[in-house]
Amino acid sequence: MLIIGEFRHTVDPANRLTVPARYREAIGTDAVLYRAPEGCLFLYSSAEFERVASEARSGKSTLASRAKVRNFFSDAVGATVDRTGRFIIPGDFMTAASLSADVVLLGCANHFEIWNAAEYDEMMKKKESLSDSDYPDVVF
């Protein structure tokens, strides 16, 4: 199932966030949160994270490839989704993504991106100034 759409949610005082209802089965109960270099978090199902992780581990073992794997896995943490669709975002992950109460979950095909709502809105304003040349490989 493709994960698509934009969902505005609130993180509660216990750092719990709810997976949109239509995607709860796709994410499952054992999910993975990843600190993305873009300044947001990624939320994967455990199966999808394993697929992405196998790509990160592929190739010849070198100092550089081991550093890449080390960095990749140190930015991930398990997230248990409860029966109501909520999961806890660890405090250091909240800080890394500058998350506060208002967040946006953005469907990105195989995972969600979780953004600070104000930062996401600012990013979307910049999108309005882009031209077709900024999307050379996109076919509609």
Tab-separated table of C-alpha atoms in Angstrom, residues 47 105 131:
chain	number	residue	atom	x	y	z
A	47	ALA	CA	9.239	-4.762	7.252
A	105	LEU	CA	2.696	13.531	8.736
A	131	SER	CA	9.493	25.499	-11.853
